[in-house]
PDB file of C-alpha atoms in Angstrom:
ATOM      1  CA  UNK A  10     146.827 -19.450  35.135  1.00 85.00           C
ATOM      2  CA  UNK A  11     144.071 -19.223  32.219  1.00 91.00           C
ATOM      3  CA  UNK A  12     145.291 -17.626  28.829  1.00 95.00           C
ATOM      4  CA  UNK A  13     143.166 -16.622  26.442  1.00 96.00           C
ATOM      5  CA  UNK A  14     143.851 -16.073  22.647  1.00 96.00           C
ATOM      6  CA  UNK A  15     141.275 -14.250  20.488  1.00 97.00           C
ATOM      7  CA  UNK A  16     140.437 -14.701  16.220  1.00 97.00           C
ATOM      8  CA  UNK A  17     138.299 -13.935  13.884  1.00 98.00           C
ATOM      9  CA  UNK A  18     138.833 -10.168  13.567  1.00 98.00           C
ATOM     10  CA  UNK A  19     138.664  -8.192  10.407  1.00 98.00           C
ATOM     11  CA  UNK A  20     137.075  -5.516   8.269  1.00 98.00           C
ATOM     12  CA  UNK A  21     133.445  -5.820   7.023  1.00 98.00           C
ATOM     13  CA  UNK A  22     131.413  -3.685   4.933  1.00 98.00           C
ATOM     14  CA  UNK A  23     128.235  -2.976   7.057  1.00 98.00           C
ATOM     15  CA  UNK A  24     125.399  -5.475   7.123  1.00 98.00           C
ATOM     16  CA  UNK A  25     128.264  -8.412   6.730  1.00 98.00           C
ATOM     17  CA  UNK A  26     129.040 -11.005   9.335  1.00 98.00           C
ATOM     18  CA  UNK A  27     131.887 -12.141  11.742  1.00 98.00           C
ATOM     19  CA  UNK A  28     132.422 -14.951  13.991  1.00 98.00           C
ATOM     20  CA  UNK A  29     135.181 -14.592  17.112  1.00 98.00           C
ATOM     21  CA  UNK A  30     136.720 -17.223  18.793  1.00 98.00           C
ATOM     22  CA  UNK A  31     138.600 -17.481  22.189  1.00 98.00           C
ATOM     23  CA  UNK A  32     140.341 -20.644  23.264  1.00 97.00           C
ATOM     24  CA  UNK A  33     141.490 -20.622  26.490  1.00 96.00           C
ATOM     25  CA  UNK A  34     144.270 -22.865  28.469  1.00 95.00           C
ATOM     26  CA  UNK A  35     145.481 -23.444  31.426  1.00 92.00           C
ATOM     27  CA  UNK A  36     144.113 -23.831  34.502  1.00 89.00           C
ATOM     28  CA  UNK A  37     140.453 -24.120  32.330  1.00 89.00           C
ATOM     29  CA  UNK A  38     139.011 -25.662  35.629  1.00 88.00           C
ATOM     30  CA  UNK A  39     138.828 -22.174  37.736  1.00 89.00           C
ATOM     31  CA  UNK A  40     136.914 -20.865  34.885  1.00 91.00           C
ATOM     32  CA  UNK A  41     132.923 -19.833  36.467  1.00 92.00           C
ATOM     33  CA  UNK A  42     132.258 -17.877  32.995  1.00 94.00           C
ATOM     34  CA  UNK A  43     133.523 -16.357  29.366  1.00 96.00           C
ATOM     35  CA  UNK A  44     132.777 -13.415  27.948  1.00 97.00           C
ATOM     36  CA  UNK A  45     133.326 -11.000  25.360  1.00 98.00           C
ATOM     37  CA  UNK A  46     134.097  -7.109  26.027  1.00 98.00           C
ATOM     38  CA  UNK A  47     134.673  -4.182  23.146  1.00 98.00           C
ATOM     39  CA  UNK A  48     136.207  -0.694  23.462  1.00 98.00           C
ATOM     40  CA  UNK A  49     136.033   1.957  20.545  1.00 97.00           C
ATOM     41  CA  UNK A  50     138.488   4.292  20.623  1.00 91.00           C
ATOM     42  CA  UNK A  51     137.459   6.888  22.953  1.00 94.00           C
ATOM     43  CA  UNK A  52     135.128   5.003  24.907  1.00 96.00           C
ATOM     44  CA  UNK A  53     135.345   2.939  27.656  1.00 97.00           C
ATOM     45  CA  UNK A  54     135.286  -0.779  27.626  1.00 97.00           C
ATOM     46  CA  UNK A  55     131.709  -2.179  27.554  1.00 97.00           C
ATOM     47  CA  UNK A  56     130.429  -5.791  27.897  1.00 98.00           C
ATOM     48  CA  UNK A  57     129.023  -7.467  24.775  1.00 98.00           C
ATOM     49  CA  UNK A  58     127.831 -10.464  25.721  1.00 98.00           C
ATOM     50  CA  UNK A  59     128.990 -13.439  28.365  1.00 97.00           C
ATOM     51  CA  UNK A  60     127.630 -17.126  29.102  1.00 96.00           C
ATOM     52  CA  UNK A  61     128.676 -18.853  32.185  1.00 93.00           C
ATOM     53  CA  UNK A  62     129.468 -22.543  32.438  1.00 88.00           C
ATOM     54  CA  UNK A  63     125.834 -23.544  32.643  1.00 90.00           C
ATOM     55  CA  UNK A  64     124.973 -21.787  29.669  1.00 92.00           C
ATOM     56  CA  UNK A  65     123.138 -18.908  31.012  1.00 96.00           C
ATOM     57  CA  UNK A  66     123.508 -15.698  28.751  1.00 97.00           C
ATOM     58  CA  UNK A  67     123.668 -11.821  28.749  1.00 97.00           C
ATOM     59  CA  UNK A  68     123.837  -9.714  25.884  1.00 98.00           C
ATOM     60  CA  UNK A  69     124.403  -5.999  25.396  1.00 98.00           C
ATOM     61  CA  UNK A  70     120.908  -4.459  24.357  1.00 97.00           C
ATOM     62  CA  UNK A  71     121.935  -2.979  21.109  1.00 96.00           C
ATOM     63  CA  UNK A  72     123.168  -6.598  19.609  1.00 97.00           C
ATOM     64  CA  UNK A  73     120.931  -9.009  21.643  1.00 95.00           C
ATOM     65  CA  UNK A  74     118.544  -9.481  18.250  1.00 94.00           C
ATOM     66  CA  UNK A  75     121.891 -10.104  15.991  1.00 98.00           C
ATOM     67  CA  UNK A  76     124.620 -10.921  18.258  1.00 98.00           C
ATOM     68  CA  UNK A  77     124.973 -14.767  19.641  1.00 98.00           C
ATOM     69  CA  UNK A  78     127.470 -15.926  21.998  1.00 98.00           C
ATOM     70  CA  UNK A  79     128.349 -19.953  22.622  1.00 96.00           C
ATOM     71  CA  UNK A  80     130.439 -22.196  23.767  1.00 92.00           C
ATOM     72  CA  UNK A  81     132.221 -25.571  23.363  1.00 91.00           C
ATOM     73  CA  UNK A  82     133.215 -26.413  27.330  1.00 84.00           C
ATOM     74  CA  UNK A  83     134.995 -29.808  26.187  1.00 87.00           C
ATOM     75  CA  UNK A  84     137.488 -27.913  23.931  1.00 91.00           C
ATOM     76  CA  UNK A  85     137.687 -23.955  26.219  1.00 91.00           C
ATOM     77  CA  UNK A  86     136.284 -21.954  23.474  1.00 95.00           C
ATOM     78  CA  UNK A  87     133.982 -19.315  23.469  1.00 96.00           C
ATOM     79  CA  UNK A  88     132.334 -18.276  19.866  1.00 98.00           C
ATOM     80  CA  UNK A  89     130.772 -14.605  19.325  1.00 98.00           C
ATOM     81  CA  UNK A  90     128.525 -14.920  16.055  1.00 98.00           C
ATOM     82  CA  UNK A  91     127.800 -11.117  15.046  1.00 98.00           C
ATOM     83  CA  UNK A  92     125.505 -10.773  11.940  1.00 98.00           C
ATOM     84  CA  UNK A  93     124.633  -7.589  10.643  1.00 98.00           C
ATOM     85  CA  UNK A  94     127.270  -5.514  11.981  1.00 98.00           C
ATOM     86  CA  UNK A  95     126.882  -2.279  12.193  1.00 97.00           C
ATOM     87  CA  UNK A  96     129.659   0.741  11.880  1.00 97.00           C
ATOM     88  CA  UNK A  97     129.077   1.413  15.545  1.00 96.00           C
ATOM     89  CA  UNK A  98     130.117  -1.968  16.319  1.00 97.00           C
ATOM     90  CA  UNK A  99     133.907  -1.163  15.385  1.00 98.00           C
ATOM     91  CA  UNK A 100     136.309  -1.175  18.378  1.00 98.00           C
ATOM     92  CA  UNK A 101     138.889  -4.132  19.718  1.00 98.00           C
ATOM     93  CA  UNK A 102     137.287  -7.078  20.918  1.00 98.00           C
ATOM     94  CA  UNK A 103     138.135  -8.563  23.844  1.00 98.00           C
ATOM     95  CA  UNK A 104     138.123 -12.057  25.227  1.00 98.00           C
ATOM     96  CA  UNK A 105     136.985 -12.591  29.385  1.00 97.00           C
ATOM     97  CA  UNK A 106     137.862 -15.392  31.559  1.00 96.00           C
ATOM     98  CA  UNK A 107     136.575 -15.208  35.159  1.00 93.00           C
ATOM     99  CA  UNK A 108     138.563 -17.236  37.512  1.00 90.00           C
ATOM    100  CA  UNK A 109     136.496 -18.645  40.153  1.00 88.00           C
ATOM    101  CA  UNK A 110     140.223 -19.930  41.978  1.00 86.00           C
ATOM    102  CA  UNK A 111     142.237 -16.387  41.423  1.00 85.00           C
ATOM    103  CA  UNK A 112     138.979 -13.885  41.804  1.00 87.00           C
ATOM    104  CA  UNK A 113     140.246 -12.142  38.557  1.00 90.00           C
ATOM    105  CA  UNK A 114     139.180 -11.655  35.291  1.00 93.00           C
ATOM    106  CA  UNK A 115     141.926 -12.620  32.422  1.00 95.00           C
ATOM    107  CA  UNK A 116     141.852 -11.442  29.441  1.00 97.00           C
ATOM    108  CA  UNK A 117     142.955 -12.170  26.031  1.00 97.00           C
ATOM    109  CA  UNK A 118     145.409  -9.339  24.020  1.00 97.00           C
ATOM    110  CA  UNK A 119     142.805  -8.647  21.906  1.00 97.00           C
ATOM    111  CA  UNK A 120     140.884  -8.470  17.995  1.00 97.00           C
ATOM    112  CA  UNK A 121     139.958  -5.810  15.696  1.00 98.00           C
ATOM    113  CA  UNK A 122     136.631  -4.846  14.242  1.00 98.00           C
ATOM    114  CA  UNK A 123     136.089  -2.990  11.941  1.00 98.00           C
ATOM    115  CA  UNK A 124     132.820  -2.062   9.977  1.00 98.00           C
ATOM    116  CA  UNK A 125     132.898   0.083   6.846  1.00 97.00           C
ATOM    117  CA  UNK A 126     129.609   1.920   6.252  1.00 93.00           C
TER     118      UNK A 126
END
């Protein structure tokens, strides 16, 4: 089974930058595509931005133009480079695994954002 852990989280005055990482392990094979998801508290959980294991991506609109996901396939980590943050952009961050074998998403426990205005 994949298992994901999550980094990178902190607090940022707004306009400041963060960079998330995800490694994942396990079964790393079953993997079709990573992804990461936020939820703010009162909101439900949105996606933020994914790439699958050819490298196509998808972003959220409101962080396309300062948000860039990547990722290393050799070593099973996903990076989510967010410049410019914004106060809106505080909420847990979530790591996504989609198992191509199980037909499940797994999911890392989770990192916190948070932006200061």
């Amino acid at each position: 089974q994949v298992e994901l852990v999550e980094s990178g989280g902190g607090l940022v005055q707004a306009g400041e930058s963060l960079r998330l990482s995800c490694a994942a392990s396990g079964t790393t094979p079953s993997i079709n595509a990573m992804g990461w998801y936020r939820q703010a508290p009162g909101k439900q959980r949105e996606l933020v931005a994914d790439i699958t294991r050819r490298g196509s991506t998808n972003y959220l609109d409101s962080v396309k133009d300062r948000f860039t996901i990547s990722r290393d396939i050799d070593k099973n980590t996903v990076y989510l480079q967010m410049n410019s943050l914004k106060p809106e952009a505080t909420a847990d961050y979530y790591c996504n695994a989609k198992d191509g074998v199980l037909m499940r998403d797994r999911w890392g426990r989770g990192t916190q954002v948070t932006v200061s205005s």
